[in-house]
mmCIF file of C-alpha atoms in Angstrom:
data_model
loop_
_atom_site.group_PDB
_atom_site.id
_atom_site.type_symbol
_atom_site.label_atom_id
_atom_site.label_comp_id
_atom_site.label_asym_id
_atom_site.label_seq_id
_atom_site.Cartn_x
_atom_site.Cartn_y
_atom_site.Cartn_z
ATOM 1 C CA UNK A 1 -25.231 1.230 -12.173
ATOM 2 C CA UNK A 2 -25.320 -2.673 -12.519
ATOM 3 C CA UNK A 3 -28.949 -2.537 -12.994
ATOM 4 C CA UNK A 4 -28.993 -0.026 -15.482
ATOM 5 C CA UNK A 5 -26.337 -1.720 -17.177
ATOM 6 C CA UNK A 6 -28.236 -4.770 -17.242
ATOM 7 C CA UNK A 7 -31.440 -3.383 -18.686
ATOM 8 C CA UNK A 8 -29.169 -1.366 -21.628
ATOM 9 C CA UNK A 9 -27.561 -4.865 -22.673
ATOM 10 C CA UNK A 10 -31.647 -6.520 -22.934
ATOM 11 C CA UNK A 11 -32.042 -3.507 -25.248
ATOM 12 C CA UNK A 12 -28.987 -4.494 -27.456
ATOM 13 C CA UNK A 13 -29.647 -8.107 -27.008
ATOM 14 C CA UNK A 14 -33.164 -7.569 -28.593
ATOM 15 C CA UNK A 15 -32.054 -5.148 -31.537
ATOM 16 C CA UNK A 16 -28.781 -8.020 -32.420
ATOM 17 C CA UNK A 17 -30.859 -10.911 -31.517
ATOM 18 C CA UNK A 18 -34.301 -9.285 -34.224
ATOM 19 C CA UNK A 19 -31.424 -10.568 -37.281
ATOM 20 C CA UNK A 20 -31.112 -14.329 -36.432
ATOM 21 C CA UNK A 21 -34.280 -15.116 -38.060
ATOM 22 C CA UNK A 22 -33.397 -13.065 -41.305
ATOM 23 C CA UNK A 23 -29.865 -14.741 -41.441
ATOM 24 C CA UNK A 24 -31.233 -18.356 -40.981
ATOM 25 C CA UNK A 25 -34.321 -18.351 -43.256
ATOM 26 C CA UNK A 26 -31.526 -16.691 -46.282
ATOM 27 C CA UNK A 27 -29.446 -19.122 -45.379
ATOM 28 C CA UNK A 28 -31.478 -22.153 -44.969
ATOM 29 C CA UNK A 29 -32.944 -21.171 -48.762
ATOM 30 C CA UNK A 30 -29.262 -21.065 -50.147
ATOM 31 C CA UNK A 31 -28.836 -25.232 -48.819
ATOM 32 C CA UNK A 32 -27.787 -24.633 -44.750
ATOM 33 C CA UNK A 33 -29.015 -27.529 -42.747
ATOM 34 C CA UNK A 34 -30.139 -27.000 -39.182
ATOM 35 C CA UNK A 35 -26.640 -28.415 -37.714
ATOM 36 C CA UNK A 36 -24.548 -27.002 -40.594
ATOM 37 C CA UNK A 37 -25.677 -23.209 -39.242
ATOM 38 C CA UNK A 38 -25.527 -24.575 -35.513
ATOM 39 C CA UNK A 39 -21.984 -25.513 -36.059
ATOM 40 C CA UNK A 40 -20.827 -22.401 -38.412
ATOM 41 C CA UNK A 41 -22.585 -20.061 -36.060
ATOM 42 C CA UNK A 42 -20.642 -21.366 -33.140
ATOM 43 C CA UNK A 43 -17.279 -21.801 -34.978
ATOM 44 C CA UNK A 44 -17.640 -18.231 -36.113
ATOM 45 C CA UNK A 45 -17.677 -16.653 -31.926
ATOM 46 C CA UNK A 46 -15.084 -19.483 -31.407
ATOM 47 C CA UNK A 47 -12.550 -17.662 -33.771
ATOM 48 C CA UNK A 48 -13.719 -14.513 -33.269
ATOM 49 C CA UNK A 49 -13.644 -14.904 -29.587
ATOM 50 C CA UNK A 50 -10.472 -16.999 -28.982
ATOM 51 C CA UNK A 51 -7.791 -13.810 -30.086
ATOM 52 C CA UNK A 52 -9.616 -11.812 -27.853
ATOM 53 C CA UNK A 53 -9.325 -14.099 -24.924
ATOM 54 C CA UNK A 54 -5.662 -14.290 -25.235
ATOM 55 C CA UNK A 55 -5.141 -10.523 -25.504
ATOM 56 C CA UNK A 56 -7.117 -9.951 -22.580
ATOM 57 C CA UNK A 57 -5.455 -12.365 -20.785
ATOM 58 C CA UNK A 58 -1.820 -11.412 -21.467
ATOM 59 C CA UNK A 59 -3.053 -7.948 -20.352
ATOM 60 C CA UNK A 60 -4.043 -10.246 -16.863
ATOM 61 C CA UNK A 61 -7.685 -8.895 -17.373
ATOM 62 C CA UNK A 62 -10.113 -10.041 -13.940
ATOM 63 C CA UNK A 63 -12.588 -10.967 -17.045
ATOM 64 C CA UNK A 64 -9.917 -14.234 -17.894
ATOM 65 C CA UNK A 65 -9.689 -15.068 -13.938
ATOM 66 C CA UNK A 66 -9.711 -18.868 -13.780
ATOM 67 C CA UNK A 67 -13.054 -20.037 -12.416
ATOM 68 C CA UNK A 68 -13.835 -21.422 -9.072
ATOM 69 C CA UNK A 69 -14.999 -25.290 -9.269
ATOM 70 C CA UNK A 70 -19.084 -23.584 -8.398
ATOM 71 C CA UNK A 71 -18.248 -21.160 -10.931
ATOM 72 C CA UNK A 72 -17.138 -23.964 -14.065
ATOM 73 C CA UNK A 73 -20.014 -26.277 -13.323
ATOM 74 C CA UNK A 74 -22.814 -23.569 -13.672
ATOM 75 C CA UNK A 75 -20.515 -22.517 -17.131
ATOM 76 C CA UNK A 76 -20.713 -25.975 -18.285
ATOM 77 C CA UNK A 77 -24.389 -26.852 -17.403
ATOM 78 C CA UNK A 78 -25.794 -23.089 -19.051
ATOM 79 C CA UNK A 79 -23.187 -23.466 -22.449
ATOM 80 C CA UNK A 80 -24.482 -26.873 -22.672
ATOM 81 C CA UNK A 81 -27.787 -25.706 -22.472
ATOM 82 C CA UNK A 82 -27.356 -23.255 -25.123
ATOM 83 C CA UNK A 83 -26.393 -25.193 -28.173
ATOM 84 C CA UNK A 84 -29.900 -26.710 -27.468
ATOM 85 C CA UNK A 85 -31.231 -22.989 -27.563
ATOM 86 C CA UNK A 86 -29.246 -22.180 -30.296
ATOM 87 C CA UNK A 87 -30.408 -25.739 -32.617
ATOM 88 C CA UNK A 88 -33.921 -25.136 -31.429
ATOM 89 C CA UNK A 89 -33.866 -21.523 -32.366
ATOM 90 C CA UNK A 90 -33.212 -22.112 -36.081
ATOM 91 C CA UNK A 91 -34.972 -25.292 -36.248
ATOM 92 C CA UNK A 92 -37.983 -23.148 -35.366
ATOM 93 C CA UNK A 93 -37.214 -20.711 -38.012
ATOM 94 C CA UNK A 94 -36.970 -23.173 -40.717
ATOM 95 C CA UNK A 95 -39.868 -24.900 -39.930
ATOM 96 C CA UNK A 96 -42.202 -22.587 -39.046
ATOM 97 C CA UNK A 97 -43.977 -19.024 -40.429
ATOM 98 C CA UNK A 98 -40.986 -16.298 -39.426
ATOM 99 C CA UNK A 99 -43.594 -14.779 -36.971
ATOM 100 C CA UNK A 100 -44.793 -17.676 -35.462
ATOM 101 C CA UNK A 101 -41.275 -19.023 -34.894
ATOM 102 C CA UNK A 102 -39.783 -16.179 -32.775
ATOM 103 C CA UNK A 103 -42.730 -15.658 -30.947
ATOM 104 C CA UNK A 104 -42.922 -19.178 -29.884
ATOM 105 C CA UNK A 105 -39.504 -19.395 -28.807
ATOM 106 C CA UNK A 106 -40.017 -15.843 -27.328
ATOM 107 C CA UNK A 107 -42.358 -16.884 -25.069
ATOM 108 C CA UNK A 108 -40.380 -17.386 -22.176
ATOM 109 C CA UNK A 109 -41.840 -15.026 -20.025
ATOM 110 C CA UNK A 110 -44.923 -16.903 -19.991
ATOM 111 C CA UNK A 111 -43.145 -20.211 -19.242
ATOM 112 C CA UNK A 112 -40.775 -18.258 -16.711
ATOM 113 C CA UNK A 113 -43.773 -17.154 -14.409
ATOM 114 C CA UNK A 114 -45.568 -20.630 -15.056
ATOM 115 C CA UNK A 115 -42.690 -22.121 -13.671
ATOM 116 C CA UNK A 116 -42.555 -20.210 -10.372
ATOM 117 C CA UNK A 117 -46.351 -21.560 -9.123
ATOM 118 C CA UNK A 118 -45.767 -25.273 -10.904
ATOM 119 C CA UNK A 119 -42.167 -25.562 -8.689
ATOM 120 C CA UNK A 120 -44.392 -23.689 -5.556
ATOM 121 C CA UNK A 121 -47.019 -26.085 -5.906
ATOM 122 C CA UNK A 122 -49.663 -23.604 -5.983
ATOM 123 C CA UNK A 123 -52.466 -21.700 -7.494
ATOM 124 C CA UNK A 124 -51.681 -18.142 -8.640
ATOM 125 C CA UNK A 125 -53.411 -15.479 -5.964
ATOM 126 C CA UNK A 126 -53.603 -11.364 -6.070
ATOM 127 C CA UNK A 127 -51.775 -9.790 -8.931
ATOM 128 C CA UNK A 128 -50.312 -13.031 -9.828
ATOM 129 C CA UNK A 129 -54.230 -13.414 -11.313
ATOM 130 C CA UNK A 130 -53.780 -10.707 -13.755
ATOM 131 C CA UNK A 131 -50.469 -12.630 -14.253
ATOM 132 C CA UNK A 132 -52.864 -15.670 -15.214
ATOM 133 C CA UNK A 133 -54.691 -13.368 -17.409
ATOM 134 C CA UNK A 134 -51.524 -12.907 -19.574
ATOM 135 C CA UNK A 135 -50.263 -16.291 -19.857
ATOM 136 C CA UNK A 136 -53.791 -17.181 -20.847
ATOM 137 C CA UNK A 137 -53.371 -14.473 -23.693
ATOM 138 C CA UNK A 138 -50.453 -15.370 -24.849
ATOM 139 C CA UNK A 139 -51.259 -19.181 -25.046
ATOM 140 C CA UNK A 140 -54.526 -17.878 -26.952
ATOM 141 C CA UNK A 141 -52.327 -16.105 -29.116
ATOM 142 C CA UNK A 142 -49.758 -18.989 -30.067
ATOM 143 C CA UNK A 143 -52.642 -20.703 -30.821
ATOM 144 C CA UNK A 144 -54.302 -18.359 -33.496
ATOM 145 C CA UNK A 145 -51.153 -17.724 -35.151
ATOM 146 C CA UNK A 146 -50.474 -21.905 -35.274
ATOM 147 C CA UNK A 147 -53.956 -21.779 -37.077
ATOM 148 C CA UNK A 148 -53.930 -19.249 -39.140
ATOM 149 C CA UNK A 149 -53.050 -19.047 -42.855
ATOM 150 C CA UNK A 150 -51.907 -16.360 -44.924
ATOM 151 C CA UNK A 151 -49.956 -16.764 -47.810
ATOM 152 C CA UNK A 152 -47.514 -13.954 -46.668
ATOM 153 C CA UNK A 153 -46.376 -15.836 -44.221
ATOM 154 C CA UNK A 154 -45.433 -19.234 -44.540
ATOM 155 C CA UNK A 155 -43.271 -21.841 -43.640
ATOM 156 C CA UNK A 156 -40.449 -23.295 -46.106
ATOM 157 C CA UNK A 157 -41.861 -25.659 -48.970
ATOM 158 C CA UNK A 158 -39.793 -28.330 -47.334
ATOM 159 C CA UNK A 159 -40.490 -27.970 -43.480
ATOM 160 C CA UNK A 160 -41.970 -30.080 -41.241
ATOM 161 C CA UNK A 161 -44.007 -27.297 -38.413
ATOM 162 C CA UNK A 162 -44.210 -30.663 -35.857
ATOM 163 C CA UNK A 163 -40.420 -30.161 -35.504
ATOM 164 C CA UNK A 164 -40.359 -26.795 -35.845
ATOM 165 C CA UNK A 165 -42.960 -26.012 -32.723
ATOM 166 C CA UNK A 166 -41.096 -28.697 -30.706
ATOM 167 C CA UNK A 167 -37.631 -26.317 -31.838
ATOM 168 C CA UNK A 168 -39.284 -23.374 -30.510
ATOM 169 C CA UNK A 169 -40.347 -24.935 -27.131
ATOM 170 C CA UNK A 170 -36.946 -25.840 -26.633
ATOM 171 C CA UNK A 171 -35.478 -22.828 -27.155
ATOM 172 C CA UNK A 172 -38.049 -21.040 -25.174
ATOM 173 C CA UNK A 173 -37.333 -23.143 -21.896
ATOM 174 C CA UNK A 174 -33.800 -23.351 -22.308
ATOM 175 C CA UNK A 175 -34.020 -19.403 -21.826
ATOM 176 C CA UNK A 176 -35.850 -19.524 -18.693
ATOM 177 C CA UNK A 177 -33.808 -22.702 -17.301
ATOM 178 C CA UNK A 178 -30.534 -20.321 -17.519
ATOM 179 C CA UNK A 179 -31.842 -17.067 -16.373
ATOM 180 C CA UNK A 180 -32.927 -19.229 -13.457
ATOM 181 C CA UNK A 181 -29.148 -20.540 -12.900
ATOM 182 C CA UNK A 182 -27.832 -17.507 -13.114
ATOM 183 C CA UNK A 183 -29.585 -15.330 -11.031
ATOM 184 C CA UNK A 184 -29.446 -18.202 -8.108
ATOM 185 C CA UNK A 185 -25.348 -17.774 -9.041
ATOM 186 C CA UNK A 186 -25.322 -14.055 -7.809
ATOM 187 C CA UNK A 187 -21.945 -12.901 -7.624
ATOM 188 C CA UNK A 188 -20.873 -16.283 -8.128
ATOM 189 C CA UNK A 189 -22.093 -16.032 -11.689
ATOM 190 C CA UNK A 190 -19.434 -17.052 -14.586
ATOM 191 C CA UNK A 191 -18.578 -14.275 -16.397
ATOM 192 C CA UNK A 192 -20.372 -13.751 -20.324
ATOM 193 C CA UNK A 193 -16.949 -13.879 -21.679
ATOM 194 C CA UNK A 194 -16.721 -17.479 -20.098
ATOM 195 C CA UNK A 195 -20.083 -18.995 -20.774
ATOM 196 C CA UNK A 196 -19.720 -17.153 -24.615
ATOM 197 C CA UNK A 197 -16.130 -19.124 -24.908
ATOM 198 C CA UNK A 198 -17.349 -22.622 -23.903
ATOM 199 C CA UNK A 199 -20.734 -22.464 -25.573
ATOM 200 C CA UNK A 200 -18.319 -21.440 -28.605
ATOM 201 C CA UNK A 201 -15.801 -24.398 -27.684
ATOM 202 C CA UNK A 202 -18.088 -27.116 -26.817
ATOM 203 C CA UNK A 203 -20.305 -26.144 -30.981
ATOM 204 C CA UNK A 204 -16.416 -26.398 -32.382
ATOM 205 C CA UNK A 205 -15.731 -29.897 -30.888
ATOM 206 C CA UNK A 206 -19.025 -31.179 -32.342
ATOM 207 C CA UNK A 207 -18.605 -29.174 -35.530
ATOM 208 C CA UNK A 208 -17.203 -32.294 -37.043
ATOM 209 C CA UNK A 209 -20.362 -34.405 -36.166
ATOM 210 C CA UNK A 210 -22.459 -31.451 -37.126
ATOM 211 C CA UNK A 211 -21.114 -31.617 -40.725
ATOM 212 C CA UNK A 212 -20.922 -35.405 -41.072
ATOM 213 C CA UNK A 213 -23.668 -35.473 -43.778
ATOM 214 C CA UNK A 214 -22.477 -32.367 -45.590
ATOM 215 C CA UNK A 215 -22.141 -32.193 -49.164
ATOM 216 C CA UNK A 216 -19.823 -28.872 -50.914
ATOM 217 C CA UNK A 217 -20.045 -27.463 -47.553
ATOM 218 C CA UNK A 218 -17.360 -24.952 -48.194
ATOM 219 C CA UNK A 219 -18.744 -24.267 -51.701
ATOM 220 C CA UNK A 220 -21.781 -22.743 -49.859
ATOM 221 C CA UNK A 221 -19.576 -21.062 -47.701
ATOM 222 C CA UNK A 222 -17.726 -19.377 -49.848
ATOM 223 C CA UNK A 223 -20.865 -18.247 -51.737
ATOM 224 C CA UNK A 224 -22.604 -16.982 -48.499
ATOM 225 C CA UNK A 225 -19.170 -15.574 -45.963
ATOM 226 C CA UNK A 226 -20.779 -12.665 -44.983
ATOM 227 C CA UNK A 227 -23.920 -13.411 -43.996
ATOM 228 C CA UNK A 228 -22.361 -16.562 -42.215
ATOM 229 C CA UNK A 229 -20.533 -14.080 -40.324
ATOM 230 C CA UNK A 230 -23.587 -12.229 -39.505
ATOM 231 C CA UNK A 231 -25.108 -14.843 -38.148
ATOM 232 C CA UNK A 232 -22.114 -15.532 -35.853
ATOM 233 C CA UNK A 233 -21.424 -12.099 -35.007
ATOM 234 C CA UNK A 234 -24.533 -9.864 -34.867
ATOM 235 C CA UNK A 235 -26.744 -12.417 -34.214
ATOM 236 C CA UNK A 236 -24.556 -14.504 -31.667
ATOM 237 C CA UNK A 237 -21.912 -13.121 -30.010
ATOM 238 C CA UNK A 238 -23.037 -9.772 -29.602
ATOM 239 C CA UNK A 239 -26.630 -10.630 -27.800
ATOM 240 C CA UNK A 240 -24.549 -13.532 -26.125
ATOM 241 C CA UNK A 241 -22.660 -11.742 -24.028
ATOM 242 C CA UNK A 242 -25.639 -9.141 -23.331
ATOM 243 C CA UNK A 243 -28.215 -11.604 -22.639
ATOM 244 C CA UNK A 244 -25.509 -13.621 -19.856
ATOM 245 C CA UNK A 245 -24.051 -9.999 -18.458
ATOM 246 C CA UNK A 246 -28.002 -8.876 -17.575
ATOM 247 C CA UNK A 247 -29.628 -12.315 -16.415
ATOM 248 C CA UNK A 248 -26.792 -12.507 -13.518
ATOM 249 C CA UNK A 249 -28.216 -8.710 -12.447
ATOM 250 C CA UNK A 250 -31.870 -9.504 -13.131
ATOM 251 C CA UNK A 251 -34.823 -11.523 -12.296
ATOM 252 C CA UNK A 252 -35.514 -14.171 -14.905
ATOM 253 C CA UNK A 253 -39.029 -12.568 -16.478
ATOM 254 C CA UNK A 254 -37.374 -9.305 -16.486
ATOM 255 C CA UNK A 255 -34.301 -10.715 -18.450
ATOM 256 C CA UNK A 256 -36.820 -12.082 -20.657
ATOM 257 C CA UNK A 257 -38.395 -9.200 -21.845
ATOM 258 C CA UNK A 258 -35.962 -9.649 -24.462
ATOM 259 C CA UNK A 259 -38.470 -11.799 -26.267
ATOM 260 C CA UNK A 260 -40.634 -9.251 -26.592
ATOM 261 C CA UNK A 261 -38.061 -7.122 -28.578
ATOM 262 C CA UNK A 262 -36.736 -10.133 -30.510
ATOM 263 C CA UNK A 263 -40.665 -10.588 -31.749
ATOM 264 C CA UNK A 264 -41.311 -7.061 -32.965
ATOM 265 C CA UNK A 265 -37.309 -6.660 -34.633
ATOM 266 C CA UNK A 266 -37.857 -9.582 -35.949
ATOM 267 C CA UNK A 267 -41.253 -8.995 -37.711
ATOM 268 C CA UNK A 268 -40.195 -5.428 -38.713
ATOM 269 C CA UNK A 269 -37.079 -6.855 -40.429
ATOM 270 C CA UNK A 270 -39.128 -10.272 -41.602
ATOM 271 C CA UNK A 271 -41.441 -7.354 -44.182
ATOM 272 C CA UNK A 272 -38.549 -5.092 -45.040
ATOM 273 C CA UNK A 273 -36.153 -7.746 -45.811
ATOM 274 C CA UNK A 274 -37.788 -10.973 -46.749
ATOM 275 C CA UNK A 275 -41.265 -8.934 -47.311
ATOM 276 C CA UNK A 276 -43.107 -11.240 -45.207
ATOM 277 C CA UNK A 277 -46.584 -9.416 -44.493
ATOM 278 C CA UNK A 278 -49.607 -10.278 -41.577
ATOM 279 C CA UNK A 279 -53.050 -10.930 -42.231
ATOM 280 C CA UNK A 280 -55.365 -8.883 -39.754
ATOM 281 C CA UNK A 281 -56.033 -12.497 -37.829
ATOM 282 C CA UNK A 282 -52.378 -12.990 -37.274
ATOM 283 C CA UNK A 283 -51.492 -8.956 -36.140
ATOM 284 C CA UNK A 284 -54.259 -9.737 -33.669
ATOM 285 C CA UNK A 285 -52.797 -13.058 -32.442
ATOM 286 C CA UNK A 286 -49.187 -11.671 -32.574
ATOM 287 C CA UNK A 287 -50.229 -8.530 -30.620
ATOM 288 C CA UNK A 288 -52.152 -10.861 -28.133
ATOM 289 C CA UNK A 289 -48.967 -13.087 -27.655
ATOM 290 C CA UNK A 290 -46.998 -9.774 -26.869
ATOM 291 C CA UNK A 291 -49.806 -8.262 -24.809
ATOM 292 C CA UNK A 292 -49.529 -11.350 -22.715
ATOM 293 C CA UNK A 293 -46.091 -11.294 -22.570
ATOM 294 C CA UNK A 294 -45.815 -8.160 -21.489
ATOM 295 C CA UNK A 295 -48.312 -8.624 -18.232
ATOM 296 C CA UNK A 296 -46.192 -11.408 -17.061
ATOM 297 C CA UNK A 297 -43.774 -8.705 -17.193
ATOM 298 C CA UNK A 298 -44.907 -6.220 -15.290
ATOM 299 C CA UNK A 299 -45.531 -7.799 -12.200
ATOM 300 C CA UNK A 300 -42.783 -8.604 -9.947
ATOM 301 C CA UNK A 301 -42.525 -13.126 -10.659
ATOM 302 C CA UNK A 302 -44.234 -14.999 -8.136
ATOM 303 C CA UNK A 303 -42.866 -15.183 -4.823
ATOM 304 C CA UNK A 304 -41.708 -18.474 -3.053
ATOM 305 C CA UNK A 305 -44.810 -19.266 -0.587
ATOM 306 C CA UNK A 306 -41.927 -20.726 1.920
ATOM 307 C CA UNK A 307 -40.451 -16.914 2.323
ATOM 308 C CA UNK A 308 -44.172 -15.608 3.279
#
């Protein structure tokens, strides 16, 4: 039941998750700096989430248990880690090509099975060469999509890609750096609710250094409340809590797959909504970067040479 649990939250986590870059790109062309939609999209789960705390926890839910002193520092160190994820995430999108941003940072599988043999000291043998195969392919893929140019697809007039692949990196590790965490928790893993609510706390403390350099800030807010809310709710909250309920039940490439999802929503919803179209070089290298993914996938992650 836990597993199949886990594997039905990646599913929602993809579909929820396939909206952020839609909501960031609108909003970044309506004025939104990077940090002003960090610290709105964290503010948002922070008031959403707070009521909901307090219910559950006059109702003495086990889901509002006070941590263990394990159990707060692992909290701390992956909700830190997030707001990183989070800032590199939509500095990616507002940078980069729509499609090239999300599957940058959705390469984590590739950078989740890379990580097993650079940690092991060792070169990849058996399956874990077909493994090689698709990181290779998915690397190869990046990089045709980073060189390609098609005027349906492009970048704000204002962005700078340098920061924008360095965004995407970020987030991309981040992802694998926390599955990691929390499958090494186990049962000792913080609950979602918990990591959601200080990821949330931790963006509305800095909220005020977020906005420091904002100008009519709640003019634009006003103007653009619901799809703020969007962005904190569909495309926050909601994969939030799925992503951190099935990465404590699975092994960090499988939690990833996620990417893979996030990539195709994304680029399905990039040409309906903000009709952002492919040329035939880029569906190659796009379908080459999920190819890849998907190999890493498929075989079980590398196993620890100590435990042969």
């Amino acid at each position: 039941m836990n597993r199949q649990s886990a594997i039905f939250a990646l599913l929602i986590a993809g579909l929820a998750w396939g909206t952020t870059g839609i909501y960031v790109r609108v909003l970044g062309l309506r004025g939104f700096s990077s940090f002003e939609l960090l610290g709105i999209r964290l503010l948002v789960v922070f008031m959403i989430l707070l009521p909901i705390i307090l219910v559950l926890h006059l109702r003495q839910s086990p889901q509002t248990s006070t941590l263990s002193f394990p159990q707060r520092k692992i909290a701390l160190k992956v909700s830190a880690l997030m707001l990183f994820y989070y800032l590199g995430a939509i500095v990616a999108i507002q940078h980069l090509p729509l499609v090239m941003a999300v599957l940058l940072f959705g390469s984590s599988p590739l950078i989740a099975w890379a990580l097993n043999l650079i940690i092991e000291k060792r070169l990849p043998v058996g399956a874990e060469l077909t493994q090689s195969l698709g990181v290779l392919l998915g690397m190869a893929g990046l990089v045709g999509l980073a060189l390609s140019k098609h005027k349906g697809s492009v970048a704000p007039a204002d962005a700078l890609p340098l920061l924008g692949y360095l965004g995407g990196i970020t987030a991309a590790v981040v992802t694998v750096i926390n599955a990691r965490m929390l499958r090494r928790s186990g049962d000792q893993a913080p609950s979602p609710l918990s990591i959601s609510m200080i990821t949330a706390t931790l963006g509305a403390l800095l909220a005020p250094l977020l906005f420091i350099d904002s100008a009519d800030l709640l003019g634009r807010i006003q103007e653009s409340w619901l799809a703020l809310l969007g962005l904190g709710t569909l495309a926050t909250l909601i994969p939030g809590f799925a992503i951190a309920h099935a990465a404590s039940r699975l092994p960090p490439t499988a939690t990833s797959t996620v990417s893979i999802q996030l990539q195709v929503w994304t680029i399905i919803l990039g040409w309906i909504i903000l009709n952002e179209t492919l040329s035939g070089v880029q569906v190659a290298a796009a379908l080459a970067v999920m190819l890849g993914t998907g190999i890493c996938l498929w075989y079980p992650e590398p196993q620890s040479s100590k435990a042969q």
